[in-house]
Short mmCIF file of C-alpha atoms in Angstrom, two decimals:
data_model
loop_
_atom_site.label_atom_id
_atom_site.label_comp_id
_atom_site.label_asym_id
_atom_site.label_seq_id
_atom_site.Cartn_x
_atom_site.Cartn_y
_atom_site.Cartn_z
CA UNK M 330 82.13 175.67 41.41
CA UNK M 331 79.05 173.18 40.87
CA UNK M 332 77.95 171.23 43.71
CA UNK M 333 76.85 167.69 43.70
CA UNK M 334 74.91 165.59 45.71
CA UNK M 335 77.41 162.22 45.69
CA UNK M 336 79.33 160.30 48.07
CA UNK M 337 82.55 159.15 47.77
CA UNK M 338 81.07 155.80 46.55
CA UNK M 339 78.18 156.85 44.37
CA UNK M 340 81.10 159.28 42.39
CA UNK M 341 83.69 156.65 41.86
CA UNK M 342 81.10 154.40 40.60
CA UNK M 343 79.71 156.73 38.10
CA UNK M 344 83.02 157.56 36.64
CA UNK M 345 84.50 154.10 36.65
CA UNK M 346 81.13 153.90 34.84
CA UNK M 347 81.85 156.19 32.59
CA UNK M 348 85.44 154.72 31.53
CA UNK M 349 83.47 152.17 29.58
CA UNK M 350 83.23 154.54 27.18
CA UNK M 351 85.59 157.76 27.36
CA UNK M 352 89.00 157.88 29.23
CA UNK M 353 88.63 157.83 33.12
CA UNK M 354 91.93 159.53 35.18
CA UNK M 355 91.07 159.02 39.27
CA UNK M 356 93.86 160.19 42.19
CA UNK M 357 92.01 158.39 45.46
CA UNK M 358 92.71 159.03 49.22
CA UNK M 359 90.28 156.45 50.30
CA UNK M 360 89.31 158.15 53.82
CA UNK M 361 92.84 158.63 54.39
CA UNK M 362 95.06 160.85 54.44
CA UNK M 363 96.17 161.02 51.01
CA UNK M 364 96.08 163.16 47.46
CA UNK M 365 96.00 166.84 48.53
CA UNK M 366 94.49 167.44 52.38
CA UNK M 367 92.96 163.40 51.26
CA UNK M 368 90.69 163.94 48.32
CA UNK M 369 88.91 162.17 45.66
CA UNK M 370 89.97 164.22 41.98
CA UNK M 371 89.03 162.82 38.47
CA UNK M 372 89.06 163.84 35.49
CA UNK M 373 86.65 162.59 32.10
CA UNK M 374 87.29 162.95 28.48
CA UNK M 375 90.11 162.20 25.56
CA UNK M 376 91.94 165.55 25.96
CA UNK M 377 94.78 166.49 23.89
CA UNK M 378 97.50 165.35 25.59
CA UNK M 379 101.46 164.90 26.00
CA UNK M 380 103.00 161.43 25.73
CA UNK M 381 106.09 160.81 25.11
CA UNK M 382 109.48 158.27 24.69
CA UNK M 383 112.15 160.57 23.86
CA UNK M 384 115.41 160.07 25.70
CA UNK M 385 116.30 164.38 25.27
CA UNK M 386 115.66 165.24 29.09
CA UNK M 387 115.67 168.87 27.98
CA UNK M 388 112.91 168.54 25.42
CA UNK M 389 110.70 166.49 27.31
CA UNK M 390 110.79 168.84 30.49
CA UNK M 391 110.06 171.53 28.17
CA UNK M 392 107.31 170.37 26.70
CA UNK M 393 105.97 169.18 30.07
CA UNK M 394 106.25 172.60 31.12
CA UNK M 395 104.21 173.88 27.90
CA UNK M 396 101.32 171.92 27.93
CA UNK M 397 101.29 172.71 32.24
CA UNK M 398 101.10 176.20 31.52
CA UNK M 399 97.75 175.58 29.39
CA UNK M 400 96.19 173.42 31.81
CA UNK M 401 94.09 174.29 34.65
CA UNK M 402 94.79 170.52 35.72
CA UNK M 403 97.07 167.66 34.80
CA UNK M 404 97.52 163.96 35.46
CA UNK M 405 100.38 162.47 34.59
CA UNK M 406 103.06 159.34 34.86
CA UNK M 407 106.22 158.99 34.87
CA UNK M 408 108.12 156.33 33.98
CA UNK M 409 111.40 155.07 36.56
CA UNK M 410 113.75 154.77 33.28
CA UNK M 411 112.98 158.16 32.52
CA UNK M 412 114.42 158.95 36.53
CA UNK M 413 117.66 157.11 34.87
CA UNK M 414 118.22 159.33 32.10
CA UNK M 415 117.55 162.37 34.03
CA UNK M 416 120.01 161.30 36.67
CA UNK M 417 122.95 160.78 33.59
CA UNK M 418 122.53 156.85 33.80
CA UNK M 419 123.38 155.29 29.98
CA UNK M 420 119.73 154.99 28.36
CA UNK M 421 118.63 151.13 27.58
CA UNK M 422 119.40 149.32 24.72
CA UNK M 423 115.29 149.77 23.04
CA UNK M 424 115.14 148.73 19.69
CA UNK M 425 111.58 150.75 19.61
CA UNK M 426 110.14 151.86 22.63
CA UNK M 427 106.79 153.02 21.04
CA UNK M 428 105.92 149.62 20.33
CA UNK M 429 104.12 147.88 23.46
CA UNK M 430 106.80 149.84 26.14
CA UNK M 431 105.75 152.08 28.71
CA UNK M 432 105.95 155.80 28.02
CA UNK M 433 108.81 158.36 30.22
CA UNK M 434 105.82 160.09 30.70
CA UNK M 435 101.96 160.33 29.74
CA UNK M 436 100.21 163.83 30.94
CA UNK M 437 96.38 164.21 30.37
CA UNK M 438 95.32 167.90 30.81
CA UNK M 439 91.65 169.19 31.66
CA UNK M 440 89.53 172.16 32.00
CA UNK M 441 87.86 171.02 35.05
CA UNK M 442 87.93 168.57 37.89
CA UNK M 443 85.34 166.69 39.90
CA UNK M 444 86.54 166.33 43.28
CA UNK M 445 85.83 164.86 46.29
CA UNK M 446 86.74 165.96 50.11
CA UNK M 447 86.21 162.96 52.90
CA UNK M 448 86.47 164.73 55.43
CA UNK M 449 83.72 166.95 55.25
CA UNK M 450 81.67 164.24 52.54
CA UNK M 451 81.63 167.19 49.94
CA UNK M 452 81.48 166.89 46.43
CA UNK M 453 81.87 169.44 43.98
CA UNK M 454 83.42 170.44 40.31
CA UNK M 455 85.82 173.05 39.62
CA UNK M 456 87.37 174.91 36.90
CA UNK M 457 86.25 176.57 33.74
CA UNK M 458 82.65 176.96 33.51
CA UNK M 459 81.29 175.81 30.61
CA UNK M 460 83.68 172.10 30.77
CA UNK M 461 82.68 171.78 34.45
CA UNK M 462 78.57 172.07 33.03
CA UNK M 463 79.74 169.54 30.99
CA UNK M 464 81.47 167.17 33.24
CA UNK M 465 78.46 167.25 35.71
CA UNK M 466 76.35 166.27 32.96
CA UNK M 467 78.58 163.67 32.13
CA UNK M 468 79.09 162.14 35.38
CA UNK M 469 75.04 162.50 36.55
CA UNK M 470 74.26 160.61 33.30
CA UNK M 471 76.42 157.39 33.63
CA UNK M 472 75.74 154.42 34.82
CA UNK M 473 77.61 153.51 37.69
CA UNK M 474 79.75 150.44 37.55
CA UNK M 475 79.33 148.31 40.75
CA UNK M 476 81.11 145.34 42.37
CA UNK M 477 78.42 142.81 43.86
CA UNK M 478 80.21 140.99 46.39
CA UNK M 479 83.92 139.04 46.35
CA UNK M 480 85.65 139.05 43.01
CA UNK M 481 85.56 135.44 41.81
CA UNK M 482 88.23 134.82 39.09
CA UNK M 483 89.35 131.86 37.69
CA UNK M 484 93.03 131.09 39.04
CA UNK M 485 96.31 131.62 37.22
CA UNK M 486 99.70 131.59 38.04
CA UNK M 487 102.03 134.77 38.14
CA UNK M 488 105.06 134.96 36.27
CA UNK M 489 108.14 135.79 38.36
CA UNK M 490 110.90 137.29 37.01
CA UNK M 491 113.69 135.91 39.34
CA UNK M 492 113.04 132.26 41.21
CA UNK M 493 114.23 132.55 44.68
CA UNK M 494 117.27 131.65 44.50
CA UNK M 495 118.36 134.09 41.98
CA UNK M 496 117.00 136.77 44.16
CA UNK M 497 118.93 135.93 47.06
CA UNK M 498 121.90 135.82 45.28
CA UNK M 499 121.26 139.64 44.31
CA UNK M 500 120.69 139.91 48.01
CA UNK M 501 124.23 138.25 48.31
CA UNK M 502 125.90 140.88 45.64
CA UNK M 503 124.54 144.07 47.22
CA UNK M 504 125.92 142.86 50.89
CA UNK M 505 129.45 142.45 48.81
CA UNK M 506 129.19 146.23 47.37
CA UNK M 507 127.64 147.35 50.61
CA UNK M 508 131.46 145.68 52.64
CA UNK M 509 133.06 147.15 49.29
CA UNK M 510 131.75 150.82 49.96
CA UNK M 511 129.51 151.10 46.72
CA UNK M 512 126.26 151.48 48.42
CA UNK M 513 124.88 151.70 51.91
CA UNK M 514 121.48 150.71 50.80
CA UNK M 515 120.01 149.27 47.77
CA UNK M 516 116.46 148.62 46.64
CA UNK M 517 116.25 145.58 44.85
CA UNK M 518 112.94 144.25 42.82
CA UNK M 519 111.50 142.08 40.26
CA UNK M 520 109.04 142.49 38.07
CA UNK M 521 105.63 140.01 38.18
CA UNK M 522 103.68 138.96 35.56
CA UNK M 523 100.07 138.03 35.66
CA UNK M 524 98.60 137.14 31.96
CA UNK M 525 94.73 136.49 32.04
CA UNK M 526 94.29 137.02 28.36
CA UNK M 527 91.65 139.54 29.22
CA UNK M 528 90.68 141.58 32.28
CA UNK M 529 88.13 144.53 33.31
CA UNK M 530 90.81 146.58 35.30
CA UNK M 531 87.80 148.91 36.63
CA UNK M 532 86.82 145.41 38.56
CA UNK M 533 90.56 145.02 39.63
CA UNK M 534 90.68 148.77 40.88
CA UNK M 535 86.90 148.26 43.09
CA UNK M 536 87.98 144.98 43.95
CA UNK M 537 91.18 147.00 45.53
CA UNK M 538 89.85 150.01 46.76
CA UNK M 539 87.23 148.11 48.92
CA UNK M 540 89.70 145.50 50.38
CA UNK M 541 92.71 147.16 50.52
CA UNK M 542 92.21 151.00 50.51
CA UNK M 543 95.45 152.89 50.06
CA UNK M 544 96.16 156.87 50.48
CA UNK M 545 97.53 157.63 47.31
CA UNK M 546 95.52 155.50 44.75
CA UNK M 547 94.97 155.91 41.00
CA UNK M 548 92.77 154.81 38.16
CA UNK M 549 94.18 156.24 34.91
CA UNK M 550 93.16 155.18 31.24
CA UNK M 551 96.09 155.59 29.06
CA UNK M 552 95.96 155.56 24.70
CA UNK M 553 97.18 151.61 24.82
CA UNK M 554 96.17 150.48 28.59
CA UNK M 555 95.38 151.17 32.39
CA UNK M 556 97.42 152.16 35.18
CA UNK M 557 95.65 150.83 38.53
CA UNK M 558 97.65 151.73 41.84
CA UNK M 559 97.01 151.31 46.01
CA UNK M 560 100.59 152.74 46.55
CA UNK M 561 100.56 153.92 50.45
CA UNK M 562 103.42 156.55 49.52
CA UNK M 563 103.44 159.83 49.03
CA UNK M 564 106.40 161.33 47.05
CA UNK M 565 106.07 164.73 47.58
CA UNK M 566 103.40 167.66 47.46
CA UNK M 567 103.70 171.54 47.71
CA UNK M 568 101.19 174.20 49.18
CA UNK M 569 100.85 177.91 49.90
CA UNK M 570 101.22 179.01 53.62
CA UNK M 571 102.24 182.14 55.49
CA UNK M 572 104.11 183.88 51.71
CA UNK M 573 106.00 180.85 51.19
CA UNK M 574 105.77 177.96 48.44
CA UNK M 575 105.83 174.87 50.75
CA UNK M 576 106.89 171.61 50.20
CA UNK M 577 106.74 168.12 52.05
CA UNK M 578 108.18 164.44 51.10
CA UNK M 579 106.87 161.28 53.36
CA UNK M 580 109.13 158.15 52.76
CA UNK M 581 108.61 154.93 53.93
CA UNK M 582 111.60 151.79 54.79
CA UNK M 583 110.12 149.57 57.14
CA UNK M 584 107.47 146.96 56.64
CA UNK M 585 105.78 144.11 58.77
CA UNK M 586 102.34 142.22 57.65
CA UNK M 587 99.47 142.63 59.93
CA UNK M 588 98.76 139.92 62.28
CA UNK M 589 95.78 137.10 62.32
CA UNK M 590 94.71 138.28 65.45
CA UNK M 591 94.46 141.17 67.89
CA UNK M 592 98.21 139.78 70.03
CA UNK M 593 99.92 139.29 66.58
CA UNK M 594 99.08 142.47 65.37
CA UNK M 595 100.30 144.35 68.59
CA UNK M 596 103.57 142.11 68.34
CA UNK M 597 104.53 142.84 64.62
CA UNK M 598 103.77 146.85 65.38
CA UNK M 599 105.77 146.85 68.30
CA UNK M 600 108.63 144.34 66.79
CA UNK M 601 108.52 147.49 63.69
CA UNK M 602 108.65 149.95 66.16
CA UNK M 603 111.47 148.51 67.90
CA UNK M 604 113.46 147.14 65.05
CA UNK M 605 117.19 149.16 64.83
CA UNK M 606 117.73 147.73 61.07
CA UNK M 607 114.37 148.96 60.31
CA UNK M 608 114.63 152.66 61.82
CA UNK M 609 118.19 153.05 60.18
CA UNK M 610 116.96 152.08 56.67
CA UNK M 611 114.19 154.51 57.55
CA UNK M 612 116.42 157.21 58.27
CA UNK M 613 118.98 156.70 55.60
CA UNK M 614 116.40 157.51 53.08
CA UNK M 615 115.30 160.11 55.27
CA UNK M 616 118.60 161.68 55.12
CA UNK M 617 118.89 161.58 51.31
CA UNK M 618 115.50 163.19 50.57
CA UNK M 619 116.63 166.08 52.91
CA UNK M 620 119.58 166.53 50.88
CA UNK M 621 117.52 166.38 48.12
CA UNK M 622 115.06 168.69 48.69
CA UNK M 623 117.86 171.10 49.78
CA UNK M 624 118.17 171.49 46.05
CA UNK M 625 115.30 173.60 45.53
CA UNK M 626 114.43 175.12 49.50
CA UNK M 627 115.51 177.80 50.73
CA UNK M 628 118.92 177.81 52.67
CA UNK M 629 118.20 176.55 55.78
CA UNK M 630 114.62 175.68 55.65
CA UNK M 631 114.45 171.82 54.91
CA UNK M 632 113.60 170.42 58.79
CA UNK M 633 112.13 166.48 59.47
CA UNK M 634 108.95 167.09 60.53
CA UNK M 635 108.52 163.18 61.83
CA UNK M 636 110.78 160.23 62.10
CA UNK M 637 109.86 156.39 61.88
CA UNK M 638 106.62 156.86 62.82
CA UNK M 639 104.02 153.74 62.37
CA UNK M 640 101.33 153.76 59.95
CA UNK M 641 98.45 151.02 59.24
CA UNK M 642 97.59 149.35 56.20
CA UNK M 643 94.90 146.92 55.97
CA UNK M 644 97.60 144.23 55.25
CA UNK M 645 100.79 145.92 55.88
CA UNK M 646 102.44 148.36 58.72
CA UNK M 647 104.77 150.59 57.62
CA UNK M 648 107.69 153.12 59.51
CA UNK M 649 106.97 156.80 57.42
CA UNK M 650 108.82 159.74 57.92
CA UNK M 651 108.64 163.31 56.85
CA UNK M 652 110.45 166.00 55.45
CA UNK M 653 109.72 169.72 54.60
CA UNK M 654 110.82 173.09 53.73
CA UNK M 655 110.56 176.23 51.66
CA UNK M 656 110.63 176.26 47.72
CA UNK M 657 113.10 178.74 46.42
CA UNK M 658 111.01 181.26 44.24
CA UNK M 659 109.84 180.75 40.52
CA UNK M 660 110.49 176.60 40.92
CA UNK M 661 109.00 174.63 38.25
CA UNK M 662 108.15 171.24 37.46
CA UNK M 663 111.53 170.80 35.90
CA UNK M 664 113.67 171.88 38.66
CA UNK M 665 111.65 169.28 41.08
CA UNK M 666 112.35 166.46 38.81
CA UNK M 667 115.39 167.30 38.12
CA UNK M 668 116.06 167.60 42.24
CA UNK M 669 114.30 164.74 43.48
CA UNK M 670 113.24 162.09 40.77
CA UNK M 671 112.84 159.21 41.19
CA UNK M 672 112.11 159.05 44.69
CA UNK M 673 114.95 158.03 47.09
CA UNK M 674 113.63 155.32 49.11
CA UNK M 675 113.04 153.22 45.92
CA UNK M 676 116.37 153.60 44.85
CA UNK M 677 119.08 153.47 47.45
CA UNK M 678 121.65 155.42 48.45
CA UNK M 679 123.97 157.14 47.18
CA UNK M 680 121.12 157.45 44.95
CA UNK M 681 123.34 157.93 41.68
CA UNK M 682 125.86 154.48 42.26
CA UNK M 683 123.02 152.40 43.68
CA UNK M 684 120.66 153.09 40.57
CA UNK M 685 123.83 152.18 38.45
CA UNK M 686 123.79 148.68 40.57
CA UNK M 687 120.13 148.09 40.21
CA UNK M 688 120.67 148.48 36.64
CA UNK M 689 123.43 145.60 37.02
CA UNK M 690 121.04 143.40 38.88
CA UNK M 691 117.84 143.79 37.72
CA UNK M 692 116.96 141.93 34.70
CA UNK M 693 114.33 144.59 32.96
CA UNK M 694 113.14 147.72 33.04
CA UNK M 695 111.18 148.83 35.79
CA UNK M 696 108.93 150.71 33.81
CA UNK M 697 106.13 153.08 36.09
CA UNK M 698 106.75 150.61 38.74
CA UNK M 699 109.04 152.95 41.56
CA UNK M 700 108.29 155.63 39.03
CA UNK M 701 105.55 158.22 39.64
CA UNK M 702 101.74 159.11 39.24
CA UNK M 703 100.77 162.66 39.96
CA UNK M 704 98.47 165.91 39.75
CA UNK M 705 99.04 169.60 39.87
CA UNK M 706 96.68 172.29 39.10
CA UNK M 707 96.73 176.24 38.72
CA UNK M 708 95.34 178.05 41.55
CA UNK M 709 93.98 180.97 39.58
CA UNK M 710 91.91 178.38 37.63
CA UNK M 711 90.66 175.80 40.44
CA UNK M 712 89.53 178.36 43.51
CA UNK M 713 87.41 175.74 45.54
CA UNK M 714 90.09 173.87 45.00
CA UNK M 715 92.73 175.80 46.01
CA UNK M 716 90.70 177.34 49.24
CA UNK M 717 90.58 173.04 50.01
CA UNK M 718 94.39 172.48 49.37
CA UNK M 719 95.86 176.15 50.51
CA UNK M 720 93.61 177.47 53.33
CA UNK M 721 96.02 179.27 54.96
CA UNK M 722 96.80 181.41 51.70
CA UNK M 723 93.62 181.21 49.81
CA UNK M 724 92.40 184.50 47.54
CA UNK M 725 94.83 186.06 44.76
CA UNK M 726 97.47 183.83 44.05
CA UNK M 727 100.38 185.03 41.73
CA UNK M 728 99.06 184.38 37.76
CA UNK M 729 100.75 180.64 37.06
CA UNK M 730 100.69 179.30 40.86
CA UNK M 731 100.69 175.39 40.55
CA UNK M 732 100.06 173.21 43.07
CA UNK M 733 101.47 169.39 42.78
CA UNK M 734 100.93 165.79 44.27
CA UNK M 735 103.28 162.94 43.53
CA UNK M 736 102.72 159.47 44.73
CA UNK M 737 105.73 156.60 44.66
CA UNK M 738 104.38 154.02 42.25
CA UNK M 739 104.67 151.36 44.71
CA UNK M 740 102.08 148.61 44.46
CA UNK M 741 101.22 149.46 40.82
CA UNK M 742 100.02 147.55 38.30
CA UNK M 743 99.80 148.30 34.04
CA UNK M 744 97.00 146.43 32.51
CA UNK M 745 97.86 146.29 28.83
CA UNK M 746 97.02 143.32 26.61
CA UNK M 747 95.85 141.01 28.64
CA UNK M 748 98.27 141.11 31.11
CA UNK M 749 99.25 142.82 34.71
CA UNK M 750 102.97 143.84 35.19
CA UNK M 751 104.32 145.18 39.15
CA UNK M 752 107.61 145.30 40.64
CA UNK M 753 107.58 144.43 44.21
CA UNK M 754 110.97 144.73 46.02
CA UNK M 755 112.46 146.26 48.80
CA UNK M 756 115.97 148.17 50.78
CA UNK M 757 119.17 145.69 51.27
CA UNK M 758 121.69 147.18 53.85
CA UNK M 759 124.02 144.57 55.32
CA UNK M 760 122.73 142.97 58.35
CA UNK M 761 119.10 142.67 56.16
CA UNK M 762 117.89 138.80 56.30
CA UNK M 763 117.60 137.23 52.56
CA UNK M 764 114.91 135.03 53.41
CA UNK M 765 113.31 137.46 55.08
CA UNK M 766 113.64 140.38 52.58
CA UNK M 767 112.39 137.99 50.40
CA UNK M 768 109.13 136.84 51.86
CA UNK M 769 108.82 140.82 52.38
CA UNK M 770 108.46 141.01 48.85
CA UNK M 771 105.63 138.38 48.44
CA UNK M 772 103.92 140.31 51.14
CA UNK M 773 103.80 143.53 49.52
CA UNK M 774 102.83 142.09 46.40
CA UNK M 775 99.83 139.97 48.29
CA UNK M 776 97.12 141.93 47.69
CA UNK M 777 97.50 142.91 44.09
CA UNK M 778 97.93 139.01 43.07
CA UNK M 779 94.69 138.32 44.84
CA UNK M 780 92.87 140.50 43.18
CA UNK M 781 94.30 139.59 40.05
CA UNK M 782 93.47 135.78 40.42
CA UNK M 783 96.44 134.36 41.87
CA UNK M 784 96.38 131.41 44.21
CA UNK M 785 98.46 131.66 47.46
CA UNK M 786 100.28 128.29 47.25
CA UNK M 787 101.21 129.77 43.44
CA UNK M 788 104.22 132.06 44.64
CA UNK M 789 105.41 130.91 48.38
CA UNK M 790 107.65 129.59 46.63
CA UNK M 791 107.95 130.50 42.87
CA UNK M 792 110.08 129.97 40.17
CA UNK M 793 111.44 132.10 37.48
CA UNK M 794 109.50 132.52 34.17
CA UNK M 795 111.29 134.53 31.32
CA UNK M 796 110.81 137.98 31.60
CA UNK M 797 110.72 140.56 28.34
CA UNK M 798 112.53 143.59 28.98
CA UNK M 799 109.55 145.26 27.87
CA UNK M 800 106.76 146.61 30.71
#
């Protein structure tokens, strides 16, 4: 472990510095409580990596699996379509999904790890020696990449995939299924489009991270383009405590924006609080995750630790709940993706039908939008690390221990060419409010359009664009 004398602000400025030049991977809490027990972890360097498009489940997992074993830590991506062919839904129609689409999944391994802890202020490097020598020399010797001030961009209109009409009409189709008995819940969303011709994503990411600072943020440089994210969900983690391979999942289904003022504010949390459609869609979700994760805990172990319980966002409340229990022994990566991916409460439920109706109604792919961004490491290799993340069962882990960290891709954005792609959506169950859900949508997908260069007035009320099925 190598010390260094950094804050959380001079660190991600040096390695966003850095990413002008070598590939940059950041997981960001933000002070809260996010990646890990809320950390800062980053990664530097090309490394030999695993990317792939291939539809064979099987061979993917296994190769996942291969290049985890040789890493002390991984960061990685995975795609929502790749969620569909894992649960047995018919793979797309891709002529060539190499050229210009987004990977099933992109995994970036590495020797060692800078990493930073808010809540003590620490900052330190882990992992094998001679690379961690090498990353603090790396990171003390940038230039750190600064934001002066408000972002000024030029304004441009985003592209919507569905006008608002069309997407109340899907509103309209999934009450009819709903009174049919096809679904009880279905999350429905469209992809938007922001082309600027050219863009510094590192700008878009500070720009973010200072006005809108969300728990499980990422900054990862991909071969072809840049994954920026502010999503506020986690997916699921796992962690050592008292003998047992723990594991936790924290959806959230329930949203109000923050008010203008102190009163408003204080209404909308208590209206969120209060609201009976709100708390059900909550615990619907709630329900299926604890069915899911039954499929890899321990008999009887899987409790809900919390239920609908509020949580602030600069722009945004939310109702989060959470769910835990006790990994069966010798679980791997596979067997959690297999279990739980994609995430429930950007699906539906019954998970299986309702991704077969979002398939119907959506007009593209979804791409790493609802999909997931992650980290997992090897205890043996990462002991600060690990003493950070398992205190309770720190010293001599079993050879192979991993530790993971998933995220829900919500609020995230690739940068590739140009051009910013996000979904924004949300859960339909019948007595949900089209007009409503919909301006839900636009308020999620608020911040990220600001940043971008979006006028307000540009989608209050938008219009569809044509959208290539492509992300």
């Amino acid at each position: 472990m190598i010390p260094l004398e950094l804050t959380s602000e001079k660190l991600i400025g040096r390695l966003l510095g850095l990413s002008k030049t070598e590939p940059v991977a950041v997981l960001d809490s933000c002070e809260r409580r996010g990646w890990g027990p809320g950390l800062m972890i980053a990664g530097i360097g090309n490394p030999a990596g695993f990317i792939s498009y291939d539809s064979n489940t099987c061979g993917v997992l296994s190769s996942l699996e291969e290049i985890e074993r040789e890493s002390p830590a991984l960061f990685f991506t995975i795609s929502y379509d790749f969620g569909r062919i894992l649960q047995g839904i018919d793979e797309p129609c891709i002529a060539d999904r190499k050229a210009g689409s987004e990977p099933y999944i992109f995994a970036a391994p590495y020797d060692a790890v800078v990493v930073h802890q808010y809540v003590t202020g620490k900052t330190f490097i882990d992992g094998e020696p001679r690379a961690a020598r090498t990353l603090k020399d790396a990171i003390l010797g940038a230039e750190p990449f600064e934001l002066s001030g408000k972002s000024v961009l030029e304004a441009v209109a985003p592209e919507f995939e569905m006008s608002r009409e069309d997407y109340l009409s899907k509103i309209g189709e999934i009450h009819e299924l709903i009174l049919s008995g096809e679904t009880y819940q279905t999350n429905l969303t469209q992809k938007i489009r922001v082309d600027r011709g050219s863009m510094d994503p590192r700008k878009i990411f500070r720009a973010l991270r200072r006005d809108h600072p969300a728990a499980f943020s990422a900054f990862i440089e991909r071969p072809s383009d840049h994954v920026v994210s502010i999503s506020p969900e986690r997916f699921f983690r796992t962690w050592f405590e008292n003998g047992k391979h723990r594991i936790e999942a924290s959806p959230i289904k329930g949203t109000r924006p923050r008010g203008s003022d102190a009163a408003e504010d204080g209404r909308l949390r208590n209206e969120l609080a209060s609201s009976s459609k709100d708390r059900a869609e909550n615990i619907m979700i709630t329900d299926l995750l604890r069915n899911d994760l039954g499929r890899v805990c321990e008999f009887g172990s899987v409790k809900v630790d919390s239920l609908c319980e509020v949580k602030e966002l600069p722009s945004l409340f939310h109702l989060v709940s959470t769910i835990s229990g006790d990994l069966r022994a010798d679980t791997n990566v596979s067997d959690l993706l297999k279990a739980l991916f994609p995430c429930g409460s950007i699906t539906g439920c019954p998970k299986i039908r309702t991704m077969e109706i979002i398939d119907e109604l959506e007009p593209s792919e979804r791409g790493l939008s609802m999909g997931s961004i992650g980290f997992s490491f090897d205890r043996n290799a990462m002991p600060e690390l690990d003493r950070i993340w398992n205190p309770e069962a720190f010293g001599n882990p079993s050879k192979g221990q991993r530790c993971y960290d998933l995220n829900v891709a919500i609020r995230t954005m690739v940068i590739r060419n140009g051009t910013a792609e996000f979904n924004v959506g949300g859960g339909i169950v019948i007595d949900s409010d089209p007009a409503r859900e919909y301006q839900e949508s636009l308020d999620k997908a608020a911040a990220i359009l600001k940043a971008l260069g979006s006028k307000s007035g540009d989608y209050g009320n938008p219009t569809s664009r044509p959208a290539e099925q492509s992300t």
